[in-house]
PDB file of N, CA and C and ligand atoms in Angstrom:
ATOM      1  N   MET A   1     112.177 124.223  93.798  1.00  0.00           N
ATOM      2  CA  MET A   1     112.272 123.158  92.807  1.00  0.00           C
ATOM      3  C   MET A   1     110.970 123.092  92.021  1.00  0.00           C
ATOM      4  N   ARG A   2     111.035 122.381  90.923  1.00  0.00           N
ATOM      5  CA  ARG A   2     109.863 122.283  90.057  1.00  0.00           C
ATOM      6  C   ARG A   2     109.663 120.851  89.594  1.00  0.00           C
ATOM      7  N   VAL A   3     108.423 120.565  89.247  1.00  0.00           N
ATOM      8  CA  VAL A   3     108.147 119.313  88.539  1.00  0.00           C
ATOM      9  C   VAL A   3     107.449 119.677  87.243  1.00  0.00           C
ATOM     10  N   ARG A   4     107.530 118.778  86.294  1.00  0.00           N
ATOM     11  CA  ARG A   4     106.951 119.033  84.974  1.00  0.00           C
ATOM     12  C   ARG A   4     105.845 118.037  84.683  1.00  0.00           C
ATOM     13  N   PHE A   5     104.713 118.561  84.275  1.00  0.00           N
ATOM     14  CA  PHE A   5     103.630 117.712  83.792  1.00  0.00           C
ATOM     15  C   PHE A   5     103.585 117.875  82.287  1.00  0.00           C
ATOM     16  N   THR A   6     103.725 116.779  81.595  1.00  0.00           N
ATOM     17  CA  THR A   6     103.727 116.864  80.138  1.00  0.00           C
ATOM     18  C   THR A   6     102.448 116.239  79.590  1.00  0.00           C
ATOM     19  N   ASP A   7     101.999 116.799  78.491  1.00  0.00           N
ATOM     20  CA  ASP A   7     100.797 116.291  77.828  1.00  0.00           C
ATOM     21  C   ASP A   7     100.986 116.528  76.340  1.00  0.00           C
ATOM     22  N   GLY A   8     101.257 115.446  75.623  1.00  0.00           N
ATOM     23  CA  GLY A   8     101.613 115.624  74.228  1.00  0.00           C
ATOM     24  C   GLY A   8     102.858 116.486  74.158  1.00  0.00           C
ATOM     25  N   GLY A   9     102.851 117.536  73.361  1.00  0.00           N
ATOM     26  CA  GLY A   9     104.001 118.412  73.273  1.00  0.00           C
ATOM     27  C   GLY A   9     104.029 119.474  74.365  1.00  0.00           C
ATOM     28  N   ALA A  10     102.952 119.617  75.116  1.00  0.00           N
ATOM     29  CA  ALA A  10     102.868 120.696  76.107  1.00  0.00           C
ATOM     30  C   ALA A  10     103.571 120.302  77.401  1.00  0.00           C
ATOM     31  N   VAL A  11     104.320 121.235  77.968  1.00  0.00           N
ATOM     32  CA  VAL A  11     105.002 121.005  79.234  1.00  0.00           C
ATOM     33  C   VAL A  11     104.566 122.087  80.215  1.00  0.00           C
ATOM     34  N   ARG A  12     104.161 121.670  81.384  1.00  0.00           N
ATOM     35  CA  ARG A  12     103.753 122.620  82.403  1.00  0.00           C
ATOM     36  C   ARG A  12     104.689 122.464  83.593  1.00  0.00           C
ATOM     37  N   GLU A  13     105.415 123.517  83.942  1.00  0.00           N
ATOM     38  CA  GLU A  13     106.329 123.457  85.084  1.00  0.00           C
ATOM     39  C   GLU A  13     105.636 124.036  86.293  1.00  0.00           C
ATOM     40  N   VAL A  14     105.688 123.302  87.387  1.00  0.00           N
ATOM     41  CA  VAL A  14     104.955 123.676  88.589  1.00  0.00           C
ATOM     42  C   VAL A  14     105.920 123.737  89.772  1.00  0.00           C
ATOM     43  N   GLU A  15     105.785 124.768  90.588  1.00  0.00           N
ATOM     44  CA  GLU A  15     106.624 124.904  91.782  1.00  0.00           C
ATOM     45  C   GLU A  15     106.270 123.820  92.800  1.00  0.00           C
ATOM     46  N   ALA A  16     107.285 123.277  93.444  1.00  0.00           N
ATOM     47  CA  ALA A  16     107.056 122.284  94.482  1.00  0.00           C
ATOM     48  C   ALA A  16     108.062 122.517  95.610  1.00  0.00           C
ATOM     49  N   VAL A  17     107.706 122.055  96.789  1.00  0.00           N
ATOM     50  CA  VAL A  17     108.567 122.208  97.952  1.00  0.00           C
ATOM     51  C   VAL A  17     109.115 120.835  98.321  1.00  0.00           C
ATOM     52  N   PRO A  18     110.426 120.719  98.560  1.00  0.00           N
ATOM     53  CA  PRO A  18     110.964 119.422  98.972  1.00  0.00           C
ATOM     54  C   PRO A  18     110.195 118.890 100.188  1.00  0.00           C
ATOM     55  N   GLY A  19     109.898 117.613 100.177  1.00  0.00           N
ATOM     56  CA  GLY A  19     109.114 117.013 101.257  1.00  0.00           C
ATOM     57  C   GLY A  19     107.663 116.811 100.866  1.00  0.00           C
ATOM     58  N   GLU A  20     107.212 117.527  99.845  1.00  0.00           N
ATOM     59  CA  GLU A  20     105.841 117.330  99.362  1.00  0.00           C
ATOM     60  C   GLU A  20     105.749 116.035  98.574  1.00  0.00           C
ATOM     61  N   ARG A  21     104.547 115.473  98.584  1.00  0.00           N
ATOM     62  CA  ARG A  21     104.313 114.318  97.714  1.00  0.00           C
ATOM     63  C   ARG A  21     103.931 114.834  96.329  1.00  0.00           C
ATOM     64  N   LEU A  22     104.336 114.087  95.345  1.00  0.00           N
ATOM     65  CA  LEU A  22     103.972 114.471  93.977  1.00  0.00           C
ATOM     66  C   LEU A  22     102.451 114.555  93.835  1.00  0.00           C
ATOM     67  N   LEU A  23     101.742 113.689  94.523  1.00  0.00           N
ATOM     68  CA  LEU A  23     100.270 113.727  94.476  1.00  0.00           C
ATOM     69  C   LEU A  23      99.743 115.102  94.895  1.00  0.00           C
ATOM     70  N   ASP A  24     100.314 115.672  95.949  1.00  0.00           N
ATOM     71  CA  ASP A  24      99.813 116.955  96.450  1.00  0.00           C
ATOM     72  C   ASP A  24     100.152 118.098  95.503  1.00  0.00           C
ATOM     73  N   VAL A  25     101.308 118.019  94.891  1.00  0.00           N
ATOM     74  CA  VAL A  25     101.690 119.042  93.920  1.00  0.00           C
ATOM     75  C   VAL A  25     100.722 118.996  92.727  1.00  0.00           C
ATOM     76  N   ALA A  26     100.432 117.798  92.266  1.00  0.00           N
ATOM     77  CA  ALA A  26      99.526 117.636  91.123  1.00  0.00           C
ATOM     78  C   ALA A  26      98.134 118.148  91.454  1.00  0.00           C
ATOM     79  N   ARG A  27      97.669 117.849  92.646  1.00  0.00           N
ATOM     80  CA  ARG A  27      96.333 118.313  93.050  1.00  0.00           C
ATOM     81  C   ARG A  27      96.285 119.830  93.122  1.00  0.00           C
ATOM     82  N   ARG A  28      97.301 120.397  93.731  1.00  0.00           N
ATOM     83  CA  ARG A  28      97.333 121.860  93.874  1.00  0.00           C
ATOM     84  C   ARG A  28      97.284 122.531  92.501  1.00  0.00           C
ATOM     85  N   ASP A  29      97.894 121.872  91.547  1.00  0.00           N
ATOM     86  CA  ASP A  29      97.938 122.428  90.205  1.00  0.00           C
ATOM     87  C   ASP A  29      96.653 122.137  89.422  1.00  0.00           C
ATOM     88  N   GLY A  30      95.760 121.379  90.026  1.00  0.00           N
ATOM     89  CA  GLY A  30      94.510 121.086  89.342  1.00  0.00           C
ATOM     90  C   GLY A  30      94.613 119.973  88.320  1.00  0.00           C
ATOM     91  N   GLN A  31      95.678 119.176  88.415  1.00  0.00           N
ATOM     92  CA  GLN A  31      95.796 118.036  87.503  1.00  0.00           C
ATOM     93  C   GLN A  31      94.720 117.004  87.861  1.00  0.00           C
ATOM     94  N   PRO A  32      94.150 116.365  86.863  1.00  0.00           N
ATOM     95  CA  PRO A  32      93.081 115.402  87.137  1.00  0.00           C
ATOM     96  C   PRO A  32      93.604 114.066  87.667  1.00  0.00           C
ATOM     97  N   LEU A  33      94.183 114.122  88.847  1.00  0.00           N
ATOM     98  CA  LEU A  33      94.739 112.930  89.480  1.00  0.00           C
ATOM     99  C   LEU A  33      93.937 112.704  90.750  1.00  0.00           C
ATOM    100  N   GLU A  34      93.217 111.593  90.829  1.00  0.00           N
ATOM    101  CA  GLU A  34      92.267 111.452  91.927  1.00  0.00           C
ATOM    102  C   GLU A  34      92.927 111.205  93.282  1.00  0.00           C
ATOM    103  N   GLY A  35      93.736 110.160  93.361  1.00  0.00           N
ATOM    104  CA  GLY A  35      94.339 109.845  94.662  1.00  0.00           C
ATOM    105  C   GLY A  35      93.285 109.540  95.700  1.00  0.00           C
ATOM    106  N   THR A  36      92.347 108.686  95.343  1.00  0.00           N
ATOM    107  CA  THR A  36      91.172 108.435  96.180  1.00  0.00           C
ATOM    108  C   THR A  36      91.522 107.994  97.603  1.00  0.00           C
ATOM    109  N   CYS A  37      92.529 107.163  97.757  1.00  0.00           N
ATOM    110  CA  CYS A  37      92.828 106.648  99.106  1.00  0.00           C
ATOM    111  C   CYS A  37      93.818 107.542  99.839  1.00  0.00           C
ATOM    112  N   ASN A  38      94.245 108.603  99.197  1.00  0.00           N
ATOM    113  CA  ASN A  38      95.140 109.587  99.795  1.00  0.00           C
ATOM    114  C   ASN A  38      96.443 108.990 100.329  1.00  0.00           C
ATOM    115  N   GLY A  39      96.990 108.064  99.591  1.00  0.00           N
ATOM    116  CA  GLY A  39      98.321 107.576  99.942  1.00  0.00           C
ATOM    117  C   GLY A  39      98.353 106.274 100.719  1.00  0.00           C
ATOM    118  N   GLU A  40      97.217 105.613 100.831  1.00  0.00           N
ATOM    119  CA  GLU A  40      97.171 104.361 101.595  1.00  0.00           C
ATOM    120  C   GLU A  40      97.529 103.151 100.743  1.00  0.00           C
ATOM    121  N   LEU A  41      97.959 103.363  99.532  1.00  0.00           N
ATOM    122  CA  LEU A  41      98.294 102.272  98.618  1.00  0.00           C
ATOM    123  C   LEU A  41      97.107 101.335  98.414  1.00  0.00           C
ATOM    124  N   ALA A  42      95.951 101.922  98.226  1.00  0.00           N
ATOM    125  CA  ALA A  42      94.743 101.115  98.089  1.00  0.00           C
ATOM    126  C   ALA A  42      93.919 101.471  96.862  1.00  0.00           C
ATOM    127  N   CYS A  43      94.433 102.344  95.975  1.00  0.00           N
ATOM    128  CA  CYS A  43      93.532 102.732  94.880  1.00  0.00           C
ATOM    129  C   CYS A  43      94.196 102.772  93.497  1.00  0.00           C
ATOM    130  N   ALA A  44      95.448 103.187  93.421  1.00  0.00           N
ATOM    131  CA  ALA A  44      96.160 103.351  92.144  1.00  0.00           C
ATOM    132  C   ALA A  44      95.577 104.444  91.250  1.00  0.00           C
ATOM    133  N   THR A  45      94.692 105.280  91.780  1.00  0.00           N
ATOM    134  CA  THR A  45      94.167 106.381  90.965  1.00  0.00           C
ATOM    135  C   THR A  45      95.125 107.573  90.951  1.00  0.00           C
ATOM    136  N   CYS A  46      96.281 107.416  91.577  1.00  0.00           N
ATOM    137  CA  CYS A  46      97.300 108.468  91.532  1.00  0.00           C
ATOM    138  C   CYS A  46      98.415 108.071  90.570  1.00  0.00           C
ATOM    139  N   HIS A  47      98.123 107.124  89.706  1.00  0.00           N
ATOM    140  CA  HIS A  47      99.107 106.583  88.759  1.00  0.00           C
ATOM    141  C   HIS A  47      99.636 107.670  87.812  1.00  0.00           C
ATOM    142  N   VAL A  48     100.948 107.771  87.729  1.00  0.00           N
ATOM    143  CA  VAL A  48     101.579 108.653  86.745  1.00  0.00           C
ATOM    144  C   VAL A  48     102.633 107.857  85.980  1.00  0.00           C
ATOM    145  N   ILE A  49     102.952 108.334  84.797  1.00  0.00           N
ATOM    146  CA  ILE A  49     104.008 107.713  84.003  1.00  0.00           C
ATOM    147  C   ILE A  49     105.189 108.678  83.994  1.00  0.00           C
ATOM    148  N   VAL A  50     106.302 108.200  84.519  1.00  0.00           N
ATOM    149  CA  VAL A  50     107.491 109.035  84.661  1.00  0.00           C
ATOM    150  C   VAL A  50     108.261 109.012  83.347  1.00  0.00           C
ATOM    151  N   ALA A  51     108.820 110.151  82.957  1.00  0.00           N
ATOM    152  CA  ALA A  51     109.643 110.194  81.741  1.00  0.00           C
ATOM    153  C   ALA A  51     110.785 109.192  81.886  1.00  0.00           C
ATOM    154  N   ALA A  52     111.049 108.455  80.826  1.00  0.00           N
ATOM    155  CA  ALA A  52     112.043 107.374  80.900  1.00  0.00           C
ATOM    156  C   ALA A  52     113.390 107.883  81.404  1.00  0.00           C
ATOM    157  N   GLU A  53     113.773 109.092  80.977  1.00  0.00           N
ATOM    158  CA  GLU A  53     115.096 109.601  81.366  1.00  0.00           C
ATOM    159  C   GLU A  53     115.157 110.017  82.838  1.00  0.00           C
ATOM    160  N   ASP A  54     113.995 110.149  83.473  1.00  0.00           N
ATOM    161  CA  ASP A  54     113.964 110.557  84.883  1.00  0.00           C
ATOM    162  C   ASP A  54     113.713 109.395  85.828  1.00  0.00           C
ATOM    163  N   PHE A  55     113.337 108.267  85.279  1.00  0.00           N
ATOM    164  CA  PHE A  55     112.864 107.184  86.128  1.00  0.00           C
ATOM    165  C   PHE A  55     113.916 106.725  87.127  1.00  0.00           C
ATOM    166  N   ASP A  56     115.163 106.666  86.710  1.00  0.00           N
ATOM    167  CA  ASP A  56     116.211 106.159  87.602  1.00  0.00           C
ATOM    168  C   ASP A  56     116.582 107.135  88.708  1.00  0.00           C
ATOM    169  N   ARG A  57     116.073 108.350  88.632  1.00  0.00           N
ATOM    170  CA  ARG A  57     116.333 109.299  89.721  1.00  0.00           C
ATOM    171  C   ARG A  57     115.453 109.008  90.936  1.00  0.00           C
ATOM    172  N   LEU A  58     114.404 108.233  90.735  1.00  0.00           N
ATOM    173  CA  LEU A  58     113.475 107.944  91.824  1.00  0.00           C
ATOM    174  C   LEU A  58     113.953 106.752  92.639  1.00  0.00           C
ATOM    175  N   PRO A  59     113.724 106.802  93.952  1.00  0.00           N
ATOM    176  CA  PRO A  59     113.993 105.592  94.732  1.00  0.00           C
ATOM    177  C   PRO A  59     113.074 104.478  94.238  1.00  0.00           C
ATOM    178  N   PRO A  60     113.517 103.234  94.300  1.00  0.00           N
ATOM    179  CA  PRO A  60     112.689 102.146  93.775  1.00  0.00           C
ATOM    180  C   PRO A  60     111.350 102.045  94.508  1.00  0.00           C
ATOM    181  N   ALA A  61     110.364 101.535  93.797  1.00  0.00           N
ATOM    182  CA  ALA A  61     109.037 101.353  94.383  1.00  0.00           C
ATOM    183  C   ALA A  61     109.066 100.212  95.390  1.00  0.00           C
ATOM    184  N   SER A  62     108.253 100.338  96.419  1.00  0.00           N
ATOM    185  CA  SER A  62     108.115  99.252  97.388  1.00  0.00           C
ATOM    186  C   SER A  62     107.321  98.115  96.741  1.00  0.00           C
ATOM    187  N   GLU A  63     107.353  96.976  97.394  1.00  0.00           N
ATOM    188  CA  GLU A  63     106.596  95.843  96.877  1.00  0.00           C
ATOM    189  C   GLU A  63     105.102  96.171  96.844  1.00  0.00           C
ATOM    190  N   GLU A  64     104.633  96.872  97.861  1.00  0.00           N
ATOM    191  CA  GLU A  64     103.207  97.241  97.920  1.00  0.00           C
ATOM    192  C   GLU A  64     102.845  98.153  96.753  1.00  0.00           C
ATOM    193  N   GLU A  65     103.729  99.090  96.447  1.00  0.00           N
ATOM    194  CA  GLU A  65     103.454  99.982  95.313  1.00  0.00           C
ATOM    195  C   GLU A  65     103.438  99.183  94.009  1.00  0.00           C
ATOM    196  N   GLU A  66     104.395  98.286  93.852  1.00  0.00           N
ATOM    197  CA  GLU A  66     104.429  97.448  92.641  1.00  0.00           C
ATOM    198  C   GLU A  66     103.131  96.650  92.501  1.00  0.00           C
ATOM    199  N   ASP A  67     102.639  96.138  93.617  1.00  0.00           N
ATOM    200  CA  ASP A  67     101.405  95.345  93.571  1.00  0.00           C
ATOM    201  C   ASP A  67     100.232  96.194  93.106  1.00  0.00           C
ATOM    202  N   MET A  68     100.168  97.448  93.591  1.00  0.00           N
ATOM    203  CA  MET A  68      99.072  98.323  93.166  1.00  0.00           C
ATOM    204  C   MET A  68      99.228  98.690  91.691  1.00  0.00           C
ATOM    205  N   LEU A  69     100.465  98.900  91.272  1.00  0.00           N
ATOM    206  CA  LEU A  69     100.692  99.278  89.870  1.00  0.00           C
ATOM    207  C   LEU A  69     100.267  98.156  88.927  1.00  0.00           C
ATOM    208  N   ASP A  70     100.357  96.919  89.412  1.00  0.00           N
ATOM    209  CA  ASP A  70      99.904  95.801  88.582  1.00  0.00           C
ATOM    210  C   ASP A  70      98.424  95.938  88.251  1.00  0.00           C
ATOM    211  N   LEU A  71      97.697  96.644  89.111  1.00  0.00           N
ATOM    212  CA  LEU A  71      96.252  96.797  88.916  1.00  0.00           C
ATOM    213  C   LEU A  71      95.899  98.076  88.156  1.00  0.00           C
ATOM    214  N   ALA A  72      96.877  98.944  87.969  1.00  0.00           N
ATOM    215  CA  ALA A  72      96.585 100.235  87.339  1.00  0.00           C
ATOM    216  C   ALA A  72      96.359 100.057  85.843  1.00  0.00           C
ATOM    217  N   PRO A  73      95.275 100.636  85.318  1.00  0.00           N
ATOM    218  CA  PRO A  73      95.068 100.548  83.872  1.00  0.00           C
ATOM    219  C   PRO A  73      96.203 101.263  83.144  1.00  0.00           C
ATOM    220  N   ASP A  74      96.642 100.703  82.055  1.00  0.00           N
ATOM    221  CA  ASP A  74      97.633 101.357  81.212  1.00  0.00           C
ATOM    222  C   ASP A  74      98.993 101.547  81.903  1.00  0.00           C
ATOM    223  N   ALA A  75      99.337 100.666  82.826  1.00  0.00           N
ATOM    224  CA  ALA A  75     100.631 100.795  83.504  1.00  0.00           C
ATOM    225  C   ALA A  75     101.768 100.487  82.530  1.00  0.00           C
ATOM    226  N   ARG A  76     102.835 101.220  82.693  1.00  0.00           N
ATOM    227  CA  ARG A  76     104.030 101.059  81.839  1.00  0.00           C
ATOM    228  C   ARG A  76     105.219 100.717  82.713  1.00  0.00           C
ATOM    229  N   ARG A  77     106.356 100.519  82.031  1.00  0.00           N
ATOM    230  CA  ARG A  77     107.589 100.212  82.758  1.00  0.00           C
ATOM    231  C   ARG A  77     107.983 101.338  83.719  1.00  0.00           C
ATOM    232  N   THR A  78     107.669 102.573  83.345  1.00  0.00           N
ATOM    233  CA  THR A  78     108.068 103.702  84.190  1.00  0.00           C
ATOM    234  C   THR A  78     106.884 104.261  84.980  1.00  0.00           C
ATOM    235  N   SER A  79     105.873 103.456  85.198  1.00  0.00           N
ATOM    236  CA  SER A  79     104.732 103.902  86.000  1.00  0.00           C
ATOM    237  C   SER A  79     105.100 103.964  87.481  1.00  0.00           C
ATOM    238  N   ARG A  80     104.535 104.945  88.165  1.00  0.00           N
ATOM    239  CA  ARG A  80     104.673 105.047  89.627  1.00  0.00           C
ATOM    240  C   ARG A  80     103.380 105.595  90.200  1.00  0.00           C
ATOM    241  N   LEU A  81     103.278 105.504  91.514  1.00  0.00           N
ATOM    242  CA  LEU A  81     102.126 106.101  92.195  1.00  0.00           C
ATOM    243  C   LEU A  81     102.570 107.435  92.789  1.00  0.00           C
ATOM    244  N   ALA A  82     101.848 108.482  92.436  1.00  0.00           N
ATOM    245  CA  ALA A  82     102.267 109.836  92.835  1.00  0.00           C
ATOM    246  C   ALA A  82     102.228 110.037  94.340  1.00  0.00           C
ATOM    247  N   CYS A  83     101.426 109.253  95.041  1.00  0.00           N
ATOM    248  CA  CYS A  83     101.362 109.413  96.500  1.00  0.00           C
ATOM    249  C   CYS A  83     102.611 108.855  97.169  1.00  0.00           C
ATOM    250  N   GLN A  84     103.383 108.073  96.441  1.00  0.00           N
ATOM    251  CA  GLN A  84     104.575 107.449  97.028  1.00  0.00           C
ATOM    252  C   GLN A  84     105.850 108.192  96.649  1.00  0.00           C
ATOM    253  N   ILE A  85     105.722 109.240  95.871  1.00  0.00           N
ATOM    254  CA  ILE A  85     106.910 109.981  95.458  1.00  0.00           C
ATOM    255  C   ILE A  85     107.031 111.227  96.326  1.00  0.00           C
ATOM    256  N   VAL A  86     108.009 111.221  97.202  1.00  0.00           N
ATOM    257  CA  VAL A  86     108.280 112.389  98.038  1.00  0.00           C
ATOM    258  C   VAL A  86     109.389 113.172  97.351  1.00  0.00           C
ATOM    259  N   LEU A  87     109.095 114.432  97.089  1.00  0.00           N
ATOM    260  CA  LEU A  87     110.035 115.225  96.297  1.00  0.00           C
ATOM    261  C   LEU A  87     111.236 115.647  97.124  1.00  0.00           C
ATOM    262  N   THR A  88     112.392 115.602  96.498  1.00  0.00           N
ATOM    263  CA  THR A  88     113.633 116.072  97.108  1.00  0.00           C
ATOM    264  C   THR A  88     114.325 116.940  96.058  1.00  0.00           C
ATOM    265  N   PRO A  89     115.283 117.757  96.477  1.00  0.00           N
ATOM    266  CA  PRO A  89     115.977 118.591  95.489  1.00  0.00           C
ATOM    267  C   PRO A  89     116.584 117.759  94.362  1.00  0.00           C
ATOM    268  N   ALA A  90     116.947 116.519  94.646  1.00  0.00           N
ATOM    269  CA  ALA A  90     117.538 115.662  93.605  1.00  0.00           C
ATOM    270  C   ALA A  90     116.522 115.340  92.507  1.00  0.00           C
ATOM    271  N   LEU A  91     115.252 115.574  92.787  1.00  0.00           N
ATOM    272  CA  LEU A  91     114.214 115.271  91.797  1.00  0.00           C
ATOM    273  C   LEU A  91     113.749 116.518  91.057  1.00  0.00           C
ATOM    274  N   ASP A  92     114.516 117.591  91.164  1.00  0.00           N
ATOM    275  CA  ASP A  92     114.141 118.824  90.464  1.00  0.00           C
ATOM    276  C   ASP A  92     113.924 118.544  88.976  1.00  0.00           C
ATOM    277  N   LYS A  93     112.873 119.119  88.446  1.00  0.00           N
ATOM    278  CA  LYS A  93     112.508 119.002  87.026  1.00  0.00           C
ATOM    279  C   LYS A  93     112.090 117.583  86.634  1.00  0.00           C
ATOM    280  N   LEU A  94     111.657 116.814  87.597  1.00  0.00           N
ATOM    281  CA  LEU A  94     111.097 115.497  87.292  1.00  0.00           C
ATOM    282  C   LEU A  94     109.925 115.676  86.311  1.00  0.00           C
ATOM    283  N   SER A  95     109.911 114.890  85.264  1.00  0.00           N
ATOM    284  CA  SER A  95     108.820 114.973  84.275  1.00  0.00           C
ATOM    285  C   SER A  95     107.922 113.761  84.384  1.00  0.00           C
ATOM    286  N   VAL A  96     106.639 114.023  84.488  1.00  0.00           N
ATOM    287  CA  VAL A  96     105.664 112.933  84.520  1.00  0.00           C
ATOM    288  C   VAL A  96     104.495 113.296  83.614  1.00  0.00           C
ATOM    289  N   ARG A  97     103.757 112.281  83.219  1.00  0.00           N
ATOM    290  CA  ARG A  97     102.506 112.561  82.535  1.00  0.00           C
ATOM    291  C   ARG A  97     101.434 111.661  83.115  1.00  0.00           C
ATOM    292  N   LEU A  98     100.194 112.072  82.945  1.00  0.00           N
ATOM    293  CA  LEU A  98      99.088 111.280  83.434  1.00  0.00           C
ATOM    294  C   LEU A  98      98.742 110.235  82.376  1.00  0.00           C
ATOM    295  N   PRO A  99      98.299 109.061  82.809  1.00  0.00           N
ATOM    296  CA  PRO A  99      97.978 108.015  81.835  1.00  0.00           C
ATOM    297  C   PRO A  99      96.913 108.477  80.841  1.00  0.00           C
ATOM    298  N   THR A 100      96.090 109.417  81.251  1.00  0.00           N
ATOM    299  CA  THR A 100      95.016 109.884  80.370  1.00  0.00           C
ATOM    300  C   THR A 100      95.508 110.861  79.311  1.00  0.00           C
ATOM    301  N   SER A 101      96.736 111.380  79.474  1.00  0.00           N
ATOM    302  CA  SER A 101      97.221 112.371  78.513  1.00  0.00           C
ATOM    303  C   SER A 101      97.753 111.671  77.269  1.00  0.00           C
ATOM    304  N   SER A 102      97.988 112.444  76.230  1.00  0.00           N
ATOM    305  CA  SER A 102      98.565 111.845  75.035  1.00  0.00           C
ATOM    306  C   SER A 102     100.083 111.746  75.203  1.00  0.00           C
ATOM    307  N   ALA A 103     100.686 110.764  74.617  1.00  0.00           N
ATOM    308  CA  ALA A 103     102.092 110.471  74.874  1.00  0.00           C
ATOM    309  C   ALA A 103     103.054 111.552  74.423  1.00  0.00           C
TER     310      ALA A 103
HETATM  311  S1  LIG B 201      96.456 107.747  96.385  1.00  0.00           S
HETATM  312 FE1  LIG B 201      95.731 105.711  96.455  1.00  0.00          FE
HETATM  313  S2  LIG B 201      97.474 104.557  95.889  1.00  0.00           S
HETATM  314 FE2  LIG B 201      98.144 106.633  95.738  1.00  0.00          FE
END
């Protein structure tokens, strides 16, 4: 399966294995996603913006994730924390962008 990192018009497709966290896939690819707390829901530096058309494919965020997203700079309606997204085949070709990228 693959995930897509978009930046402006550029799309980068990256191989991922079901069961991996999106945070780990992004790190392996060298995306500038910090993930300082490594999934403890304590930092929000793993914030990604999910493509609107893909957002409903994700399981809903937990209350704890929502609380952290409230603190994330530039959070949007389709914002999620990459450490909380566990990839499954149903999420193939999920598109996300980093808040720092151009829309
Ligand atoms: S890595 Fe800290 S909240 Fe995701």
